[in-house]
mmCIF file of C-alpha atoms in Angstrom:
data_model
loop_
_atom_site.group_PDB
_atom_site.id
_atom_site.type_symbol
_atom_site.label_atom_id
_atom_site.label_comp_id
_atom_site.label_asym_id
_atom_site.label_seq_id
_atom_site.Cartn_x
_atom_site.Cartn_y
_atom_site.Cartn_z
ATOM 1 C CA MET A 154 30.356 10.790 -1.573
ATOM 2 C CA ALA A 155 28.801 7.458 -2.559
ATOM 3 C CA GLU A 156 27.041 7.229 -5.924
ATOM 4 C CA ILE A 157 24.337 4.575 -6.285
ATOM 5 C CA PRO A 158 22.325 3.804 -9.449
ATOM 6 C CA ALA A 159 18.650 4.472 -8.846
ATOM 7 C CA TYR A 160 15.297 5.047 -10.507
ATOM 8 C CA TYR A 161 12.766 7.495 -9.114
ATOM 9 C CA MET A 162 9.383 6.027 -10.039
ATOM 10 C CA ARG A 163 5.696 6.633 -9.612
ATOM 11 C CA GLY A 164 3.411 3.684 -9.092
ATOM 12 C CA GLY A 165 -0.291 4.429 -8.684
ATOM 13 C CA THR A 166 -0.651 7.333 -6.247
ATOM 14 C CA SER A 167 2.779 6.781 -4.672
ATOM 15 C CA LYS A 168 6.378 7.387 -5.680
ATOM 16 C CA GLY A 169 9.672 6.161 -4.334
ATOM 17 C CA VAL A 170 13.343 5.456 -4.922
ATOM 18 C CA PHE A 171 14.026 2.100 -6.616
ATOM 19 C CA LEU A 172 17.434 0.504 -6.113
ATOM 20 C CA LEU A 173 19.091 -2.834 -6.728
ATOM 21 C CA ALA A 174 19.469 -4.691 -3.443
ATOM 22 C CA ASP A 175 22.938 -5.880 -4.470
ATOM 23 C CA ASP A 176 24.155 -2.254 -4.754
ATOM 24 C CA LEU A 177 23.555 -1.734 -1.021
ATOM 25 C CA PRO A 178 25.429 -2.866 2.097
ATOM 26 C CA ALA A 179 24.698 -6.440 3.144
ATOM 27 C CA ASP A 180 24.445 -5.406 6.804
ATOM 28 C CA ALA A 181 20.844 -4.362 7.503
ATOM 29 C CA ALA A 182 21.778 -1.548 9.875
ATOM 30 C CA GLU A 183 24.270 -0.043 7.401
ATOM 31 C CA ARG A 184 21.767 -0.434 4.575
ATOM 32 C CA ASP A 185 19.019 1.331 6.516
ATOM 33 C CA ALA A 186 21.327 4.170 7.539
ATOM 34 C CA LEU A 187 22.232 4.729 3.898
ATOM 35 C CA LEU A 188 18.596 4.596 2.744
ATOM 36 C CA LEU A 189 17.512 7.039 5.429
ATOM 37 C CA ARG A 190 20.112 9.467 4.091
ATOM 38 C CA VAL A 191 18.888 8.888 0.524
ATOM 39 C CA ILE A 192 15.371 9.886 1.556
ATOM 40 C CA GLY A 193 16.493 12.658 3.933
ATOM 41 C CA SER A 194 15.273 11.227 7.235
ATOM 42 C CA PRO A 195 15.017 11.977 10.030
ATOM 43 C CA ASP A 196 13.973 15.544 9.254
ATOM 44 C CA PRO A 197 12.717 17.607 12.227
ATOM 45 C CA TYR A 198 11.368 20.149 9.728
ATOM 46 C CA ALA A 199 9.245 17.422 8.020
ATOM 47 C CA ARG A 200 10.266 18.535 4.519
ATOM 48 C CA HIS A 201 12.941 16.042 3.379
ATOM 49 C CA THR A 202 14.840 19.027 2.019
ATOM 50 C CA ASP A 203 18.148 17.135 1.978
ATOM 51 C CA GLY A 204 16.937 13.941 0.334
ATOM 52 C CA MET A 205 14.741 12.282 -2.261
ATOM 53 C CA GLY A 206 11.709 11.881 -0.017
ATOM 54 C CA GLY A 207 8.510 13.845 -0.399
ATOM 55 C CA ALA A 208 7.811 14.083 3.347
ATOM 56 C CA THR A 209 4.518 12.175 3.110
ATOM 57 C CA SER A 210 3.625 8.531 3.581
ATOM 58 C CA SER A 211 2.945 8.305 -0.179
ATOM 59 C CA THR A 212 6.245 9.790 -1.324
ATOM 60 C CA SER A 213 8.858 8.749 1.247
ATOM 61 C CA LYS A 214 9.458 5.174 0.195
ATOM 62 C CA VAL A 215 12.216 2.854 -0.947
ATOM 63 C CA VAL A 216 12.031 -0.280 -3.071
ATOM 64 C CA LEU A 217 14.808 -2.876 -3.312
ATOM 65 C CA ILE A 218 14.872 -5.327 -6.215
ATOM 66 C CA ARG A 219 17.007 -8.365 -6.977
ATOM 67 C CA ALA A 220 16.762 -11.427 -9.193
ATOM 68 C CA SER A 221 14.652 -14.077 -7.513
ATOM 69 C CA LYS A 222 15.953 -17.521 -6.631
ATOM 70 C CA ARG A 223 12.386 -18.828 -6.555
ATOM 71 C CA PRO A 224 11.467 -20.886 -9.635
ATOM 72 C CA ASP A 225 8.009 -19.280 -9.786
ATOM 73 C CA CYS A 226 9.211 -15.651 -9.671
ATOM 74 C CA ASP A 227 11.418 -13.341 -11.701
ATOM 75 C CA VAL A 228 12.342 -10.734 -9.079
ATOM 76 C CA ASP A 229 12.227 -10.279 -5.320
ATOM 77 C CA TYR A 230 10.721 -7.009 -4.132
ATOM 78 C CA LEU A 231 11.327 -5.511 -0.683
ATOM 79 C CA PHE A 232 9.467 -2.352 0.315
ATOM 80 C CA GLY A 233 10.407 0.153 3.014
ATOM 81 C CA ALA A 234 8.147 2.877 4.414
ATOM 82 C CA VAL A 235 10.449 5.640 5.644
ATOM 83 C CA ALA A 236 9.463 7.614 8.730
ATOM 84 C CA ILE A 237 9.838 11.374 8.370
ATOM 85 C CA GLY A 238 10.811 12.555 11.819
ATOM 86 C CA GLU A 239 12.350 9.349 13.174
ATOM 87 C CA PRO A 240 15.363 7.303 12.012
ATOM 88 C CA LEU A 241 13.143 4.352 11.106
ATOM 89 C CA ILE A 242 12.294 2.307 8.026
ATOM 90 C CA ASP A 243 9.297 0.028 8.496
ATOM 91 C CA TRP A 244 9.819 -3.167 6.481
ATOM 92 C CA SER A 245 6.696 -4.895 7.808
ATOM 93 C CA GLY A 246 4.308 -4.305 4.904
ATOM 94 C CA ASN A 247 3.864 -3.799 1.181
ATOM 95 C CA CYS A 248 2.940 -0.809 -0.968
ATOM 96 C CA GLY A 249 0.213 -1.799 -3.400
ATOM 97 C CA ASN A 250 0.715 1.308 -5.504
ATOM 98 C CA LEU A 251 4.470 0.926 -5.933
ATOM 99 C CA SER A 252 3.914 -2.755 -6.708
ATOM 100 C CA ALA A 253 2.726 -1.474 -10.098
ATOM 101 C CA ALA A 254 6.167 0.006 -10.791
ATOM 102 C CA VAL A 255 8.094 -3.173 -9.942
ATOM 103 C CA GLY A 256 7.192 -4.877 -13.225
ATOM 104 C CA PRO A 257 8.315 -1.982 -15.457
ATOM 105 C CA PHE A 258 11.478 -1.561 -13.377
ATOM 106 C CA ALA A 259 12.284 -5.260 -13.798
ATOM 107 C CA ILE A 260 11.900 -4.898 -17.560
ATOM 108 C CA TRP A 261 13.896 -1.663 -17.805
ATOM 109 C CA ARG A 262 16.729 -3.219 -15.765
ATOM 110 C CA GLY A 263 16.831 -6.411 -17.839
ATOM 111 C CA PHE A 264 15.501 -8.931 -15.336
ATOM 112 C CA VAL A 265 12.642 -9.783 -17.714
ATOM 113 C CA PRO A 266 12.736 -9.359 -21.527
ATOM 114 C CA ALA A 267 9.988 -7.178 -22.988
ATOM 115 C CA ARG A 268 7.415 -8.889 -25.164
ATOM 116 C CA GLU A 269 5.346 -6.956 -27.650
ATOM 117 C CA GLY A 270 1.859 -6.380 -26.307
ATOM 118 C CA THR A 271 1.924 -7.521 -22.683
ATOM 119 C CA THR A 272 4.877 -8.735 -20.636
ATOM 120 C CA THR A 273 4.198 -10.816 -17.535
ATOM 121 C CA VAL A 274 6.486 -10.176 -14.575
ATOM 122 C CA ARG A 275 6.311 -12.612 -11.656
ATOM 123 C CA ILE A 276 7.110 -10.825 -8.405
ATOM 124 C CA TRP A 277 7.913 -12.201 -4.973
ATOM 125 C CA GLN A 278 6.819 -9.659 -2.361
ATOM 126 C CA GLN A 279 9.297 -10.338 0.448
ATOM 127 C CA ASN A 280 7.671 -8.241 3.162
ATOM 128 C CA ILE A 281 4.454 -10.235 3.327
ATOM 129 C CA GLY A 282 5.440 -13.425 1.494
ATOM 130 C CA GLN A 283 3.134 -13.107 -1.506
ATOM 131 C CA ARG A 284 3.310 -13.626 -5.248
ATOM 132 C CA ILE A 285 2.176 -10.765 -7.465
ATOM 133 C CA VAL A 286 1.842 -11.097 -11.219
ATOM 134 C CA ALA A 287 2.153 -7.816 -13.111
ATOM 135 C CA HIS A 288 0.831 -7.572 -16.665
ATOM 136 C CA VAL A 289 2.862 -4.737 -18.180
ATOM 137 C CA PRO A 290 1.965 -3.254 -21.587
ATOM 138 C CA CYS A 291 5.060 -3.039 -23.809
ATOM 139 C CA ARG A 292 5.884 -1.648 -27.225
ATOM 140 C CA ASN A 293 9.095 -1.704 -29.255
ATOM 141 C CA GLY A 294 10.979 -3.561 -26.534
ATOM 142 C CA HIS A 295 10.090 -1.250 -23.628
ATOM 143 C CA PRO A 296 7.323 -0.764 -21.065
ATOM 144 C CA LEU A 297 4.602 1.571 -22.262
ATOM 145 C CA GLU A 298 4.258 4.579 -19.957
ATOM 146 C CA ASP A 299 1.792 6.851 -21.793
ATOM 147 C CA GLY A 300 -1.873 5.999 -22.130
ATOM 148 C CA ASP A 301 -5.478 6.836 -21.418
ATOM 149 C CA PHE A 302 -5.852 4.864 -18.185
ATOM 150 C CA ARG A 303 -6.894 7.257 -15.421
ATOM 151 C CA GLU A 304 -6.724 6.763 -11.667
ATOM 152 C CA ASP A 305 -8.097 9.270 -9.193
ATOM 153 C CA GLY A 306 -5.258 10.884 -7.273
ATOM 154 C CA VAL A 307 -2.955 11.008 -10.340
ATOM 155 C CA PRO A 308 -3.309 14.106 -12.547
ATOM 156 C CA PHE A 309 -2.224 12.506 -15.845
ATOM 157 C CA GLY A 310 -3.121 9.359 -17.757
ATOM 158 C CA GLY A 311 -0.869 6.340 -18.122
ATOM 159 C CA ALA A 312 -0.721 2.771 -19.393
ATOM 160 C CA GLU A 313 -2.847 0.303 -17.458
ATOM 161 C CA ILE A 314 -0.908 -2.325 -15.504
ATOM 162 C CA VAL A 315 -3.070 -5.161 -14.180
ATOM 163 C CA LEU A 316 -1.845 -6.669 -10.914
ATOM 164 C CA ASP A 317 -2.862 -10.120 -9.711
ATOM 165 C CA TYR A 318 -2.244 -10.596 -5.994
ATOM 166 C CA LEU A 319 -2.161 -14.328 -5.408
ATOM 167 C CA GLU A 320 -2.788 -16.375 -2.304
ATOM 168 C CA PRO A 321 0.090 -15.793 0.168
ATOM 169 C CA GLY A 322 0.674 -19.484 0.759
ATOM 170 C CA ASP A 323 4.076 -19.080 2.478
ATOM 171 C CA SER A 324 2.808 -16.544 5.017
ATOM 172 C CA PRO A 325 2.221 -17.752 8.585
ATOM 173 C CA MET A 326 -0.467 -15.061 8.988
ATOM 174 C CA ARG A 327 -4.081 -16.078 8.539
ATOM 175 C CA LEU A 328 -6.423 -13.859 6.542
ATOM 176 C CA CYS A 329 -8.479 -13.357 9.696
ATOM 177 C CA PRO A 330 -5.742 -13.578 12.344
ATOM 178 C CA THR A 331 -8.155 -13.838 15.275
ATOM 179 C CA GLY A 332 -10.209 -16.516 13.523
ATOM 180 C CA GLY A 333 -13.323 -14.403 13.001
ATOM 181 C CA CYS A 334 -14.640 -11.773 10.598
ATOM 182 C CA ILE A 335 -15.648 -9.445 13.429
ATOM 183 C CA ASP A 336 -13.893 -8.675 16.704
ATOM 184 C CA THR A 337 -14.384 -6.492 19.742
ATOM 185 C CA LEU A 338 -11.440 -4.260 20.558
ATOM 186 C CA ASP A 339 -11.113 -2.642 23.984
ATOM 187 C CA VAL A 340 -8.986 0.476 23.619
ATOM 188 C CA PRO A 341 -8.131 2.450 26.797
ATOM 189 C CA GLY A 342 -9.216 6.065 26.459
ATOM 190 C CA VAL A 343 -11.331 5.252 23.398
ATOM 191 C CA GLY A 344 -13.762 2.536 24.412
ATOM 192 C CA THR A 345 -14.999 -0.735 22.970
ATOM 193 C CA LEU A 346 -15.221 -0.987 19.183
ATOM 194 C CA ARG A 347 -16.446 -3.566 16.700
ATOM 195 C CA VAL A 348 -13.654 -4.073 14.170
ATOM 196 C CA THR A 349 -12.632 -6.342 11.329
ATOM 197 C CA LEU A 350 -8.988 -7.392 11.238
ATOM 198 C CA VAL A 351 -7.599 -8.784 7.970
ATOM 199 C CA THR A 352 -4.117 -9.389 6.580
ATOM 200 C CA ALA A 353 -4.839 -9.158 2.828
ATOM 201 C CA GLY A 354 -2.640 -6.627 0.999
ATOM 202 C CA ASN A 355 -1.372 -5.286 4.295
ATOM 203 C CA PRO A 356 -2.708 -6.022 7.768
ATOM 204 C CA THR A 357 -5.600 -3.590 8.200
ATOM 205 C CA VAL A 358 -8.006 -2.587 10.965
ATOM 206 C CA PHE A 359 -11.490 -1.629 9.725
ATOM 207 C CA VAL A 360 -13.958 0.267 11.880
ATOM 208 C CA HIS A 361 -17.320 1.929 11.259
ATOM 209 C CA ALA A 362 -16.976 5.670 10.664
ATOM 210 C CA ALA A 363 -19.914 6.375 12.976
ATOM 211 C CA ASP A 364 -18.127 4.676 15.865
ATOM 212 C CA LEU A 365 -15.409 7.321 15.515
ATOM 213 C CA GLY A 366 -17.854 10.200 15.259
ATOM 214 C CA LEU A 367 -17.121 10.458 11.524
ATOM 215 C CA ASN A 368 -19.185 9.951 8.358
ATOM 216 C CA GLY A 369 -16.640 8.694 5.805
ATOM 217 C CA THR A 370 -16.593 11.833 3.645
ATOM 218 C CA GLU A 371 -13.741 13.511 5.537
ATOM 219 C CA LEU A 372 -10.897 15.144 3.604
ATOM 220 C CA PRO A 373 -7.237 15.013 4.748
ATOM 221 C CA GLU A 374 -7.143 18.533 6.199
ATOM 222 C CA ARG A 375 -10.093 17.669 8.449
ATOM 223 C CA ILE A 376 -8.373 14.515 9.690
ATOM 224 C CA ASN A 377 -4.812 15.790 9.964
ATOM 225 C CA GLY A 378 -5.976 18.971 11.666
ATOM 226 C CA ASP A 379 -7.593 17.028 14.510
ATOM 227 C CA ALA A 380 -4.758 15.981 16.823
ATOM 228 C CA ALA A 381 -7.102 14.240 19.244
ATOM 229 C CA LEU A 382 -8.592 12.158 16.415
ATOM 230 C CA LEU A 383 -5.147 11.092 15.219
ATOM 231 C CA VAL A 384 -4.252 10.016 18.757
ATOM 232 C CA ARG A 385 -7.433 7.929 18.975
ATOM 233 C CA LEU A 386 -6.811 6.376 15.568
ATOM 234 C CA GLU A 387 -3.262 5.439 16.525
ATOM 235 C CA ALA A 388 -4.477 3.885 19.782
ATOM 236 C CA ILE A 389 -6.999 1.754 17.862
ATOM 237 C CA ARG A 390 -4.406 0.816 15.253
ATOM 238 C CA ALA A 391 -1.833 -0.154 17.867
ATOM 239 C CA HIS A 392 -4.288 -2.285 19.855
ATOM 240 C CA GLY A 393 -5.380 -3.881 16.597
ATOM 241 C CA ALA A 394 -1.742 -4.808 15.970
ATOM 242 C CA VAL A 395 -1.641 -6.571 19.331
ATOM 243 C CA ALA A 396 -4.887 -8.431 18.626
ATOM 244 C CA MET A 397 -3.459 -9.566 15.279
ATOM 245 C CA GLY A 398 -0.285 -10.862 16.918
ATOM 246 C CA LEU A 399 1.896 -8.283 15.183
ATOM 247 C CA ALA A 400 3.234 -6.610 18.335
ATOM 248 C CA PRO A 401 3.525 -7.621 22.008
ATOM 249 C CA ASP A 402 1.913 -4.387 23.186
ATOM 250 C CA ALA A 403 0.458 -1.163 21.843
ATOM 251 C CA ALA A 404 3.512 0.930 22.718
ATOM 252 C CA THR A 405 5.756 -1.362 20.670
ATOM 253 C CA ALA A 406 3.339 -1.214 17.719
ATOM 254 C CA THR A 407 3.467 2.595 17.751
ATOM 255 C CA ARG A 408 7.216 2.758 18.196
ATOM 256 C CA GLU A 409 8.466 -0.032 15.919
ATOM 257 C CA ARG A 410 5.886 -0.649 13.199
ATOM 258 C CA PRO A 411 4.065 2.556 12.254
ATOM 259 C CA GLY A 412 3.497 1.253 8.733
ATOM 260 C CA THR A 413 1.306 -1.743 9.563
ATOM 261 C CA PRO A 414 -1.395 -2.456 10.316
ATOM 262 C CA LYS A 415 -3.207 0.355 8.553
ATOM 263 C CA ILE A 416 -6.429 1.732 10.011
ATOM 264 C CA ALA A 417 -9.437 2.580 7.857
ATOM 265 C CA TRP A 418 -13.033 3.559 8.478
ATOM 266 C CA VAL A 419 -16.015 2.807 6.275
ATOM 267 C CA ALA A 420 -19.569 4.046 5.810
ATOM 268 C CA ALA A 421 -22.525 3.449 3.516
ATOM 269 C CA PRO A 422 -22.406 5.141 0.088
ATOM 270 C CA ALA A 423 -23.143 8.867 0.103
ATOM 271 C CA SER A 424 -22.474 11.706 -2.296
ATOM 272 C CA TYR A 425 -19.460 13.921 -1.532
ATOM 273 C CA ARG A 426 -16.823 16.153 -3.084
ATOM 274 C CA THR A 427 -13.237 14.999 -3.509
ATOM 275 C CA SER A 428 -10.171 16.991 -2.488
ATOM 276 C CA ALA A 429 -10.158 18.319 -6.076
ATOM 277 C CA GLY A 430 -13.766 19.451 -5.769
ATOM 278 C CA VAL A 431 -15.192 16.739 -8.024
ATOM 279 C CA GLU A 432 -18.675 15.480 -7.157
ATOM 280 C CA ILE A 433 -18.868 11.739 -6.486
ATOM 281 C CA ARG A 434 -22.387 10.349 -6.577
ATOM 282 C CA ALA A 435 -23.539 7.758 -4.071
ATOM 283 C CA ALA A 436 -24.851 5.691 -6.977
ATOM 284 C CA ASP A 437 -21.319 5.321 -8.382
ATOM 285 C CA ILE A 438 -19.705 3.722 -5.327
ATOM 286 C CA ASP A 439 -20.334 0.703 -3.116
ATOM 287 C CA VAL A 440 -18.768 2.013 0.086
ATOM 288 C CA LEU A 441 -17.147 5.137 1.529
ATOM 289 C CA ALA A 442 -13.681 4.662 2.993
ATOM 290 C CA ARG A 443 -10.832 6.691 4.425
ATOM 291 C CA ILE A 444 -7.437 5.399 5.534
ATOM 292 C CA VAL A 445 -4.506 6.602 7.635
ATOM 293 C CA SER A 446 -0.934 5.705 6.683
ATOM 294 C CA MET A 447 2.124 6.407 8.839
ATOM 295 C CA GLY A 448 0.043 8.576 11.155
ATOM 296 C CA ARG A 449 -1.479 10.857 8.518
ATOM 297 C CA ALA A 450 -4.576 10.716 6.333
ATOM 298 C CA HIS A 451 -3.803 9.249 2.913
ATOM 299 C CA HIS A 452 -4.438 11.620 0.006
ATOM 300 C CA ALA A 453 -6.287 8.872 -1.896
ATOM 301 C CA PHE A 454 -6.489 5.264 -0.659
ATOM 302 C CA THR A 455 -3.597 2.866 -0.303
ATOM 303 C CA GLY A 456 -3.431 0.047 -2.845
ATOM 304 C CA THR A 457 -2.948 -2.579 -0.161
ATOM 305 C CA GLY A 458 -5.769 -1.035 1.856
ATOM 306 C CA ALA A 459 -8.023 -1.329 -1.185
ATOM 307 C CA ILE A 460 -7.135 -5.018 -1.475
ATOM 308 C CA ALA A 461 -7.868 -5.522 2.216
ATOM 309 C CA LEU A 462 -11.196 -3.725 1.834
ATOM 310 C CA ALA A 463 -12.226 -5.765 -1.210
ATOM 311 C CA VAL A 464 -11.364 -8.953 0.637
ATOM 312 C CA ALA A 465 -13.226 -7.855 3.780
ATOM 313 C CA ALA A 466 -16.252 -7.051 1.596
ATOM 314 C CA THR A 467 -16.550 -10.766 0.793
ATOM 315 C CA LEU A 468 -16.464 -11.852 4.462
ATOM 316 C CA PRO A 469 -19.914 -12.337 6.034
ATOM 317 C CA GLY A 470 -20.568 -10.105 9.027
ATOM 318 C CA SER A 471 -17.466 -7.964 8.545
ATOM 319 C CA VAL A 472 -17.490 -4.225 9.246
ATOM 320 C CA VAL A 473 -16.947 -3.565 5.527
ATOM 321 C CA ARG A 474 -19.757 -5.940 4.545
ATOM 322 C CA GLU A 475 -22.113 -4.084 6.908
ATOM 323 C CA ALA A 476 -21.251 -0.742 5.283
ATOM 324 C CA LEU A 477 -21.601 -1.946 1.699
ATOM 325 C CA ARG A 478 -24.448 -1.006 -0.572
ATOM 326 C CA PRO A 479 -27.316 -3.415 0.205
ATOM 327 C CA GLY A 480 -27.526 -6.465 -2.019
ATOM 328 C CA PRO A 481 -25.729 -9.745 -2.666
ATOM 329 C CA VAL A 482 -21.928 -9.774 -2.762
ATOM 330 C CA ALA A 483 -20.432 -11.932 -5.515
ATOM 331 C CA GLN A 484 -16.899 -13.295 -5.338
ATOM 332 C CA GLY A 485 -14.563 -11.540 -7.762
ATOM 333 C CA VAL A 486 -16.919 -8.650 -8.483
ATOM 334 C CA GLN A 487 -15.134 -5.343 -8.020
ATOM 335 C CA THR A 488 -15.915 -3.237 -4.981
ATOM 336 C CA ARG A 489 -16.074 0.469 -5.884
ATOM 337 C CA ILE A 490 -14.437 2.465 -3.104
ATOM 338 C CA GLY A 491 -15.241 6.151 -2.646
ATOM 339 C CA HIS A 492 -12.060 7.756 -1.271
ATOM 340 C CA VAL A 493 -10.532 11.197 -0.761
ATOM 341 C CA SER A 494 -9.458 11.664 -4.403
ATOM 342 C CA GLY A 495 -12.278 9.795 -6.137
ATOM 343 C CA THR A 496 -12.967 6.116 -6.725
ATOM 344 C CA LEU A 497 -10.998 2.883 -6.922
ATOM 345 C CA ALA A 498 -12.331 -0.554 -7.882
ATOM 346 C CA VAL A 499 -10.748 -3.803 -6.676
ATOM 347 C CA GLY A 500 -11.985 -7.371 -6.990
ATOM 348 C CA ALA A 501 -11.235 -10.245 -4.620
ATOM 349 C CA VAL A 502 -11.996 -13.943 -4.317
ATOM 350 C CA THR A 503 -12.033 -15.647 -0.921
ATOM 351 C CA VAL A 504 -12.908 -19.205 0.087
ATOM 352 C CA GLN A 505 -13.217 -21.172 3.288
ATOM 353 C CA ARG A 506 -10.918 -24.155 3.759
ATOM 354 C CA ASP A 507 -11.461 -26.252 6.857
ATOM 355 C CA GLY A 508 -13.358 -23.359 8.392
ATOM 356 C CA VAL A 509 -10.572 -20.828 7.720
ATOM 357 C CA TRP A 510 -11.000 -17.920 5.297
ATOM 358 C CA VAL A 511 -8.350 -17.671 2.574
ATOM 359 C CA MET A 512 -7.781 -15.048 -0.116
ATOM 360 C CA GLU A 513 -7.304 -16.814 -3.433
ATOM 361 C CA ARG A 514 -6.805 -13.737 -5.561
ATOM 362 C CA ALA A 515 -7.238 -9.980 -5.750
ATOM 363 C CA VAL A 516 -7.037 -7.860 -8.903
ATOM 364 C CA MET A 517 -6.258 -4.165 -9.193
ATOM 365 C CA SER A 518 -5.220 -1.872 -12.049
ATOM 366 C CA ARG A 519 -2.700 0.952 -11.657
ATOM 367 C CA SER A 520 -0.217 2.809 -13.855
ATOM 368 C CA ALA A 521 3.471 3.550 -13.382
ATOM 369 C CA ARG A 522 6.334 5.414 -14.984
ATOM 370 C CA ARG A 523 9.925 6.509 -14.523
ATOM 371 C CA LEU A 524 10.259 10.032 -13.176
ATOM 372 C CA MET A 525 14.058 10.100 -13.231
ATOM 373 C CA THR A 526 16.974 7.721 -13.654
ATOM 374 C CA GLY A 527 20.594 8.166 -12.684
ATOM 375 C CA LEU A 528 22.645 8.222 -9.491
ATOM 376 C CA VAL A 529 21.721 9.160 -5.939
ATOM 377 C CA HIS A 530 24.572 10.857 -4.107
ATOM 378 C CA VAL A 531 24.992 9.972 -0.444
ATOM 379 C CA PRO A 532 27.561 11.435 1.987
ATOM 380 C CA GLU A 533 30.036 8.821 3.173
ATOM 381 C CA ARG A 534 29.109 9.569 6.783
ATOM 382 C CA CYS A 535 25.440 8.554 6.986
#
C-alpha cells in the first residue's frame, strides 16, 4: 500500500486532493492511474465509495503543485478533472475555484513565507498557460481560514482571497479563437445557433437560453433530469470545441476532453429562487447564467466560467453582452451573475490589439481552507 502526503482542500465551491507533483510517478500514464485510484475512478456506481472523490464535477478533482522554475512565479499548478465513470483525467483546463486554494497550500507547504496581513503568491497555471496572483490573508505566520466573507454555494464564511488572472501571454489560443465575438454553429440534430466562443478562464461556449428552450432560472434537478437536454448540450459543446480548434471532431471532444470547453447559457435578469430557496431579485444581478461541467449541471457556477462570462460581457455583440442588463458596459466593472446557488461578481478588462481582442486582467474573490491533511493510501496495484 503506497502512502502519499496530501491535503484535502476546499477552494470556492469546489474541493479536491492536493499533492506535490514530485511525490508522484514521472510517467504520465502511471501518475494518472495512481490519481484515478486516489479519487476512486472509474466507479460504475457513481459514488466514489472507494476513494477521495465526491462523485461530482465539483468534488472529484486533483491538484498537483511544485516549485516553479519561472522567475515570475512561485509555484506551478496543474489541475485534473477526474471523470466518474471512465478511467480519464482531463488536464485540458483550469479550476477557478480551486485556484483559490493554491496560494494557501503553497504557504502551508513552505513554498512561500507567510507575511502578516496579506501574502502574495504568484502562480503559474500550467493547463492554460496563465499567471494568477493570489492575495492570501495571513496571521501569525499562517493563512487565515476563518472570516466573514460569504460566497453563495458555500454554507460557511471564510477569509477572502482575491485572485488576479493575468493576460495569458504564453498561450497560443486567442481570446476569440474564431476571430469574432459571435459565431454561427451548425449542430446536427440540434440546428443552427448563435454562440460566443471565448478562451478566458477556460474555453467556454455561450448560448442564449431561449435558443435552447430554457429561461436561465433552471435548477440542477431540472437540467440533470432531462436526458435529451444533456445530449443536446453535449452536442453543442463538442461542436464548439471543434470550432475553437480544440478537437478534430465532435466525437473526439466528447471522448477525450469532457472538461473543456464548458457550455453555459445566459438570459436577461429575472427574479428567481436558488436551490436553497433564497429569492434573488432581478435588480441585484446583471445577467442570468447556468453552466454544465463534465456533463452535469454545476451546483453554482464555475470560477473559470465566471471569468469567461465577465470577459464576454465586455465584447461588443457577444451573446453575453446581448443578455446583459441594458446600459453601458465599463471595462473592469464587475458583472453580477445570477446562478443556481445565488450570485457571483467578477470584473474583467479587455482591449483590442491589432484588431484582436485580448484579456488583460480578471479579478475574482473566493475563500479556501484545509479540510484534512495527512496521507492518502493507494493499493500498489492501481
